[in-house]
mmCIF file with all atom_site columns, C-alpha atoms in Angstrom:
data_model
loop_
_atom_site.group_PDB
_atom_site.id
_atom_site.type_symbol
_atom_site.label_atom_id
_atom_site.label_alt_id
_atom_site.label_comp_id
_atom_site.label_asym_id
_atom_site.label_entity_id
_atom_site.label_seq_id
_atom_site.pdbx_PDB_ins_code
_atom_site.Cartn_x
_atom_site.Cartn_y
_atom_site.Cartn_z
_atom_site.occupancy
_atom_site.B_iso_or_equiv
_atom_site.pdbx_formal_charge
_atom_site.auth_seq_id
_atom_site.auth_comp_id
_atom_site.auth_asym_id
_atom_site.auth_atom_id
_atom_site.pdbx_PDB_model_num
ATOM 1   C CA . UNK A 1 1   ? 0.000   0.000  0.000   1.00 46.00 ? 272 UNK A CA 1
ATOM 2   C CA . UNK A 1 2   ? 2.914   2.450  0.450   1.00 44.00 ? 273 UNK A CA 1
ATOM 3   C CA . UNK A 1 3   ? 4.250   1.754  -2.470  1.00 42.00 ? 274 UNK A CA 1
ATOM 4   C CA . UNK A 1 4   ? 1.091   2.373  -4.328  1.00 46.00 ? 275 UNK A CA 1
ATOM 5   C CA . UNK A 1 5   ? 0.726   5.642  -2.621  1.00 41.00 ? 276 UNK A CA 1
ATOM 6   C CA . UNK A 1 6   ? 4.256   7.053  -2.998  1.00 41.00 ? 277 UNK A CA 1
ATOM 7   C CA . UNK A 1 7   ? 4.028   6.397  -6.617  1.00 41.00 ? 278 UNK A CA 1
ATOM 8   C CA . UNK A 1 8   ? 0.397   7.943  -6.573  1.00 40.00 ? 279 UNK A CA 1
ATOM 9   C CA . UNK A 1 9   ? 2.514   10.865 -4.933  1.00 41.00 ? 280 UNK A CA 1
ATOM 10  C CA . UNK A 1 10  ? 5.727   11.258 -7.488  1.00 37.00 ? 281 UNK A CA 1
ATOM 11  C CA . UNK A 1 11  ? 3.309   10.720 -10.676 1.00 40.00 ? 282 UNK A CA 1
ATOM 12  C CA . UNK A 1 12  ? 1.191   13.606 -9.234  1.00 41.00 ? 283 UNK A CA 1
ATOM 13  C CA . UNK A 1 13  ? 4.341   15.869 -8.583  1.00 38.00 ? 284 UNK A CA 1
ATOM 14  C CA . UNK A 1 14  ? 5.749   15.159 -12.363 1.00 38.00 ? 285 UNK A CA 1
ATOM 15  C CA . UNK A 1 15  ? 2.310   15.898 -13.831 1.00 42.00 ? 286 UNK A CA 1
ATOM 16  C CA . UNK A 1 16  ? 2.570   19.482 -11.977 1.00 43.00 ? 287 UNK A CA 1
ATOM 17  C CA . UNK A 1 17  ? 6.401   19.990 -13.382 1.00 42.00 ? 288 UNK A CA 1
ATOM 18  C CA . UNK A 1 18  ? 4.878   20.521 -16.699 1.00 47.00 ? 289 UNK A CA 1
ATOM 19  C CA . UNK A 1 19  ? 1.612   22.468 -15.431 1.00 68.00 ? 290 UNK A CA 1
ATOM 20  C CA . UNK A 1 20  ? 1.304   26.035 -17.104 1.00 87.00 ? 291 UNK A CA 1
ATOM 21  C CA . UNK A 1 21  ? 1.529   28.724 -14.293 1.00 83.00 ? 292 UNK A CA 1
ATOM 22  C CA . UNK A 1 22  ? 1.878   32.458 -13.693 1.00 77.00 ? 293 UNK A CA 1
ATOM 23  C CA . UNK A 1 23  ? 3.187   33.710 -10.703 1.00 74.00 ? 294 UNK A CA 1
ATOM 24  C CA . UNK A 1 24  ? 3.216   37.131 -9.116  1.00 71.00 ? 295 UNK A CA 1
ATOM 25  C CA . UNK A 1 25  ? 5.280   38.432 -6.120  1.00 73.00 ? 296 UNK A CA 1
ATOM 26  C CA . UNK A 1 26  ? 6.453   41.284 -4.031  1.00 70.00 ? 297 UNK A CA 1
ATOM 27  C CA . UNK A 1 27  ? 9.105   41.852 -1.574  1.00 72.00 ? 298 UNK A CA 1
ATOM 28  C CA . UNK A 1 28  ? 8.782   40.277 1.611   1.00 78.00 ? 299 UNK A CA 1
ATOM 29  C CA . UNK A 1 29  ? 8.920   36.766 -0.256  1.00 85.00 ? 300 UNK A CA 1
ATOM 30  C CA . UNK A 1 30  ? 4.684   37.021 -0.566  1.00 90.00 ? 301 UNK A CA 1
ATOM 31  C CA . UNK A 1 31  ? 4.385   35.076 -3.987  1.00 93.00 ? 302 UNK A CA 1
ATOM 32  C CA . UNK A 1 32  ? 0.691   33.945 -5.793  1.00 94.00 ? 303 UNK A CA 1
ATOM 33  C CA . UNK A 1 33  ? 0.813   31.473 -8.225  1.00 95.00 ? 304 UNK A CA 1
ATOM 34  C CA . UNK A 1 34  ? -2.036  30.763 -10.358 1.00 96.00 ? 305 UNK A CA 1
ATOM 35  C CA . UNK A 1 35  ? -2.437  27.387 -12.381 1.00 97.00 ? 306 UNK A CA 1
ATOM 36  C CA . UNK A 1 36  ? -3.525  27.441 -15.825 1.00 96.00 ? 307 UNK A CA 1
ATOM 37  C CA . UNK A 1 37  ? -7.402  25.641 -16.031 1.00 96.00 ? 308 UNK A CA 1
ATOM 38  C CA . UNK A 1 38  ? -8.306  23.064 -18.620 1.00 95.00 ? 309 UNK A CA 1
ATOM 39  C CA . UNK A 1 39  ? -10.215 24.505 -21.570 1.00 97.00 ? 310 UNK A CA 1
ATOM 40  C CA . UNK A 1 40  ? -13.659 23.972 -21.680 1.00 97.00 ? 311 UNK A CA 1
ATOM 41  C CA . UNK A 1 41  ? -16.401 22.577 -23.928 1.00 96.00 ? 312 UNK A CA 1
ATOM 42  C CA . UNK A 1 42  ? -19.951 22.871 -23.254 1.00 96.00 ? 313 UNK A CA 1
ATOM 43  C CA . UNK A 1 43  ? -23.106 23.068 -25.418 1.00 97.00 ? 314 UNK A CA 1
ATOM 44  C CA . UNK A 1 44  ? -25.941 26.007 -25.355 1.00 97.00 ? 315 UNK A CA 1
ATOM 45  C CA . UNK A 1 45  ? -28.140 25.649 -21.960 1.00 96.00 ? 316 UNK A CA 1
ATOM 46  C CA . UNK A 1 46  ? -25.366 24.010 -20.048 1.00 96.00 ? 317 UNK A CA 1
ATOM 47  C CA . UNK A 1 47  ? -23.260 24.307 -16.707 1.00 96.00 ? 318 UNK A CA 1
ATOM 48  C CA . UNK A 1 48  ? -19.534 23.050 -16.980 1.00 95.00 ? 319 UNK A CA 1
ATOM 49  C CA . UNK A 1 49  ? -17.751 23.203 -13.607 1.00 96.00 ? 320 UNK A CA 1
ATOM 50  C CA . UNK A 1 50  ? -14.219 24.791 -14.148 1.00 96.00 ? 321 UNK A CA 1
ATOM 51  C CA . UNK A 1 51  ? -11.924 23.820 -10.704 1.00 96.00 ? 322 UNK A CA 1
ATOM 52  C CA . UNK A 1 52  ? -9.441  26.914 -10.309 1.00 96.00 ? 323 UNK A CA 1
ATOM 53  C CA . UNK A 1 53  ? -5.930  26.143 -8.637  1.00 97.00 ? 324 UNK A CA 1
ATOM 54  C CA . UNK A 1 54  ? -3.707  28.492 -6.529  1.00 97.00 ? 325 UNK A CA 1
ATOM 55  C CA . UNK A 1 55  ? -0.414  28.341 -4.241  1.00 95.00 ? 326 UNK A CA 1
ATOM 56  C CA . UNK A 1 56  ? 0.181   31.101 -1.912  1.00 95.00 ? 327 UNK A CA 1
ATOM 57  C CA . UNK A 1 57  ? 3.575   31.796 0.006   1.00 93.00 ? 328 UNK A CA 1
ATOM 58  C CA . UNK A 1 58  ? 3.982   33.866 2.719   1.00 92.00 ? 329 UNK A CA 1
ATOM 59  C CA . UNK A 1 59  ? 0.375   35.403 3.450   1.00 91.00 ? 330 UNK A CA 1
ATOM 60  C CA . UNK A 1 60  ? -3.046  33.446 3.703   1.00 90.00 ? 331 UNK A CA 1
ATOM 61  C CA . UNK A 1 61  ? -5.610  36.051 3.003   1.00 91.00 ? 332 UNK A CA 1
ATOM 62  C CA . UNK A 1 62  ? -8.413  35.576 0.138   1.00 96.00 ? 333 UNK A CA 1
ATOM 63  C CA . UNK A 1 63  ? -7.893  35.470 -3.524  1.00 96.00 ? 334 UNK A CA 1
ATOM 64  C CA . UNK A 1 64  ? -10.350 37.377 -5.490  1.00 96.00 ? 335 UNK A CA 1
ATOM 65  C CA . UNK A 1 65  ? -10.640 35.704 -8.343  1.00 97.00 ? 336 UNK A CA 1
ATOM 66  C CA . UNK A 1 66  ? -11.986 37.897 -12.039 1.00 97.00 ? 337 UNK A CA 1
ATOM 67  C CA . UNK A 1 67  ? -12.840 35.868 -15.292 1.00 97.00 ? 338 UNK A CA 1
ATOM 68  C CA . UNK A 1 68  ? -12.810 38.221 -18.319 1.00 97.00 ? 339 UNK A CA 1
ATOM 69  C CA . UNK A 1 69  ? -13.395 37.793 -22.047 1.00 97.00 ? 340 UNK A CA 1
ATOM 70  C CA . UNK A 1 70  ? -15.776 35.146 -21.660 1.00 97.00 ? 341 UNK A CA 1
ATOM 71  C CA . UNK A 1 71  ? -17.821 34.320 -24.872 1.00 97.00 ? 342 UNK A CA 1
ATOM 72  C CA . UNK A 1 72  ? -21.137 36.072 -25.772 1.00 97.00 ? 343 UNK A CA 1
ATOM 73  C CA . UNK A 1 73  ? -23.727 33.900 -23.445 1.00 97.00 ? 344 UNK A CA 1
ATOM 74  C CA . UNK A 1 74  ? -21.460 32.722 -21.067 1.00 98.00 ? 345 UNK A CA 1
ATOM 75  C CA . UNK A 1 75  ? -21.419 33.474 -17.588 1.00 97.00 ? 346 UNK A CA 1
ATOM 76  C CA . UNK A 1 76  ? -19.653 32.086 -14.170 1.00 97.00 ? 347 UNK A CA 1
ATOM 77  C CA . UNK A 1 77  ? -22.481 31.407 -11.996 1.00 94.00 ? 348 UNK A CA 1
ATOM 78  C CA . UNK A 1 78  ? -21.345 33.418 -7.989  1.00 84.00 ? 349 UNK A CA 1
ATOM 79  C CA . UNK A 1 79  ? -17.439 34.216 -8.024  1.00 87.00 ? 350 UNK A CA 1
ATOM 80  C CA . UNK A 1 80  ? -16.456 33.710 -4.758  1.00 91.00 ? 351 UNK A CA 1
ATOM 81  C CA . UNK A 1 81  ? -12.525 34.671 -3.621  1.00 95.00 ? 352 UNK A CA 1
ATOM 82  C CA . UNK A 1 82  ? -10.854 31.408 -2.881  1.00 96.00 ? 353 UNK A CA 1
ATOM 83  C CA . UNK A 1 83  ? -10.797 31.717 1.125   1.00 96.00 ? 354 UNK A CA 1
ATOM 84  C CA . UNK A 1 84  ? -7.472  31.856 3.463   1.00 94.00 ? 355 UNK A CA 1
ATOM 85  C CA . UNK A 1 85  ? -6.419  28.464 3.762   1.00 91.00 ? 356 UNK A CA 1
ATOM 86  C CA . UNK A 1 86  ? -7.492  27.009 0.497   1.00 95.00 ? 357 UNK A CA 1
ATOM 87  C CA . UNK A 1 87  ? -5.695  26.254 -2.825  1.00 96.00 ? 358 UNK A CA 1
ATOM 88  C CA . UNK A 1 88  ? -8.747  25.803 -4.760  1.00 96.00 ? 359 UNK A CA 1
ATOM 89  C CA . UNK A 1 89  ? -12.268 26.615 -5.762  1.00 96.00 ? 360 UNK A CA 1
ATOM 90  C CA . UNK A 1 90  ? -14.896 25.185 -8.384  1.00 96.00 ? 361 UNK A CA 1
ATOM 91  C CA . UNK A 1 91  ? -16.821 27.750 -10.244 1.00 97.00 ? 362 UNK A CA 1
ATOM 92  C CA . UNK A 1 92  ? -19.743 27.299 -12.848 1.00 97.00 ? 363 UNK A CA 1
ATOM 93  C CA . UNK A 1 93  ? -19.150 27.931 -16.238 1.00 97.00 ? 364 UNK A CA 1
ATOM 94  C CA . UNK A 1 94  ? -22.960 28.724 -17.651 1.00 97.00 ? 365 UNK A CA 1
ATOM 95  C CA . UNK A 1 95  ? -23.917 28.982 -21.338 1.00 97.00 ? 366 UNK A CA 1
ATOM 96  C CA . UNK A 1 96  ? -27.086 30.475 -21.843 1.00 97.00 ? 367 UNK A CA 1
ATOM 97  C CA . UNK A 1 97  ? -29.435 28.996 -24.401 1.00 96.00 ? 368 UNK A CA 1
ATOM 98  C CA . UNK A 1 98  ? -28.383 31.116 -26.962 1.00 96.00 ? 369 UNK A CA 1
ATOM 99  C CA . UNK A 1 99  ? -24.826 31.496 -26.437 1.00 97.00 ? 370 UNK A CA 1
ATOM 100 C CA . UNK A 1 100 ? -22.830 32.236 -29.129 1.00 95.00 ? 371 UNK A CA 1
ATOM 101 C CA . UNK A 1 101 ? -21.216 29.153 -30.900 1.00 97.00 ? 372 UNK A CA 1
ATOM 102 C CA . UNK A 1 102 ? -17.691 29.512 -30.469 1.00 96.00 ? 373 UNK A CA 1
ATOM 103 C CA . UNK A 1 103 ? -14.570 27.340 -30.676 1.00 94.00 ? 374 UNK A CA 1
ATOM 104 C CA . UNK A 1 104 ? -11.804 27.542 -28.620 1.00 91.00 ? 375 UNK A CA 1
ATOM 105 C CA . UNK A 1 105 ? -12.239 31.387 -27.826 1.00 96.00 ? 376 UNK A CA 1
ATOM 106 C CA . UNK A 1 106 ? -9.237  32.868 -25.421 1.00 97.00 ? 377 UNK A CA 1
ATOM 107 C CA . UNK A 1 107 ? -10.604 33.537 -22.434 1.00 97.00 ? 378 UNK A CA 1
ATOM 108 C CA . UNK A 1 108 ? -8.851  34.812 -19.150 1.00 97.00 ? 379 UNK A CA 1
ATOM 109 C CA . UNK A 1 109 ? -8.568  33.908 -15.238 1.00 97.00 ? 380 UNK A CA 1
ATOM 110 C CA . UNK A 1 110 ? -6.861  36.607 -13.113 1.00 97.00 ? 381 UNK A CA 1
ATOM 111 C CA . UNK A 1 111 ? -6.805  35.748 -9.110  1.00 96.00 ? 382 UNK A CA 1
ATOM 112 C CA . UNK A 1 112 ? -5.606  38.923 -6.889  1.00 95.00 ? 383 UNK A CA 1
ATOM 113 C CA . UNK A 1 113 ? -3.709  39.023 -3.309  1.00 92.00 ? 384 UNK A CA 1
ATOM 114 C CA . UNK A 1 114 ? -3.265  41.907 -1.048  1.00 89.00 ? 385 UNK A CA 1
ATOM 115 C CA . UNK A 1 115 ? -0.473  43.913 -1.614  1.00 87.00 ? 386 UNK A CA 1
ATOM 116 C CA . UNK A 1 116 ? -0.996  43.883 -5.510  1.00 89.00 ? 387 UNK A CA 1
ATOM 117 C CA . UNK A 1 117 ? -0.254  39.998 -6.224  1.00 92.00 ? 388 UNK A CA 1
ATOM 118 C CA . UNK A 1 118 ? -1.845  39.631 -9.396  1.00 94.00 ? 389 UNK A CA 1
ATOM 119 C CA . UNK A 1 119 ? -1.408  36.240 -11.708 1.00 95.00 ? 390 UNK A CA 1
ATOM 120 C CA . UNK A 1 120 ? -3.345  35.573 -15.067 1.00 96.00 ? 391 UNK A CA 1
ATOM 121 C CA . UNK A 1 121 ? -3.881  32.732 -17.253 1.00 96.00 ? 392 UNK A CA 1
ATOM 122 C CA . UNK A 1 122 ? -5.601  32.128 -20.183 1.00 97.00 ? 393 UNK A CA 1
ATOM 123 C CA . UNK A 1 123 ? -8.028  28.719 -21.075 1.00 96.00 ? 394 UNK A CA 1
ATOM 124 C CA . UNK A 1 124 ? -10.088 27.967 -24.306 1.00 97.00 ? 395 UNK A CA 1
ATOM 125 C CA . UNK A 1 125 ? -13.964 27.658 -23.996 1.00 97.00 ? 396 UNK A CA 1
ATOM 126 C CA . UNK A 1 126 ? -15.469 26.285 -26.517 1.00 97.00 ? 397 UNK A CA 1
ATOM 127 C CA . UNK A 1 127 ? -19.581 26.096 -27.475 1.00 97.00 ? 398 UNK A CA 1
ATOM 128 C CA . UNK A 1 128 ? -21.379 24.093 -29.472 1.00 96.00 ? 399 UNK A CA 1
ATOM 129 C CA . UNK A 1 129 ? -25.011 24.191 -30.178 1.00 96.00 ? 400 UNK A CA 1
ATOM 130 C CA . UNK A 1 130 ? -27.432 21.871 -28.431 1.00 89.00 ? 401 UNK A CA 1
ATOM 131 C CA . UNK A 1 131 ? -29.134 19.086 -29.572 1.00 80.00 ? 402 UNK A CA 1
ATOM 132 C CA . UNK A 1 132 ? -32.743 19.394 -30.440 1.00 71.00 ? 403 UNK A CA 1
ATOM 133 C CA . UNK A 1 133 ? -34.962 16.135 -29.487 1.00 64.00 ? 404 UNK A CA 1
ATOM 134 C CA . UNK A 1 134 ? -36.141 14.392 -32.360 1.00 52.00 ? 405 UNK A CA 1
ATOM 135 C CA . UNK A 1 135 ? -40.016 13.297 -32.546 1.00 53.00 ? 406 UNK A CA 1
#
């Protein structure tokens, strides 16, 4: 079992050596690092959950957390700031029924800490258009 779980451990930690990342910091060794999300696909009318990953150093206050450029119909159901002592938060991706069919539009993620800390990253959303039922 310890085997299974150290190597559940190092394949986790060589994953994240290739991981896309900005990272922001100020004097006083206060650093905010913000990890690039997946893109995302969803279809007119639907919810897509997006998880959003952080590491803080040297401070543990809340990340606000902005999503900008978002695609014509698309909206991220209650941005919350990731609270003090977490790493990560799940927001709602929501197209609208008529969102505008898109794919693989830019769009951005910017998280903010106190003292300026500021990290963005961008992630592809993509739309397609729903299926109608048949009769």
């Amino acid at each position: 079992m310890k085997t299974i779980t150290r190597f559940a451990i190092l394949a986790l930690l060589a994953a994240g050596i290739g991981c896309e990342k900005s990272m922001a910091g100020v004097p006083g060794g206060r650093k905010l690092t913000l990890f690039k999300p997946a893109n995302q696909a969803l279809k007119q009318g639907e919810t897509n959950d997006i998880p959003v990953m952080i590491r803080r150093e040297n401070f543990d206050g809340d990340v606000r957390v902005a999503f900008e450029n978002l695609p014509a119909g698309i909206s991220v159901i209650g941005v919350n700031p990731i609270a003090a002592g977490k790493d990560r938060e799940v927001f709602t991706l929501h197209a609208a029924p008529d969102a505008r069919l898109v794919g693989n539009h830019m769009a951005s993620i910017t998280v903010e800490g106190p003292d300026g800390l500021k990290a963005t990253e961008h992630f592809g959303i993509s739309v397609a258009a729903r299926k109608v039922a048949e009769k």
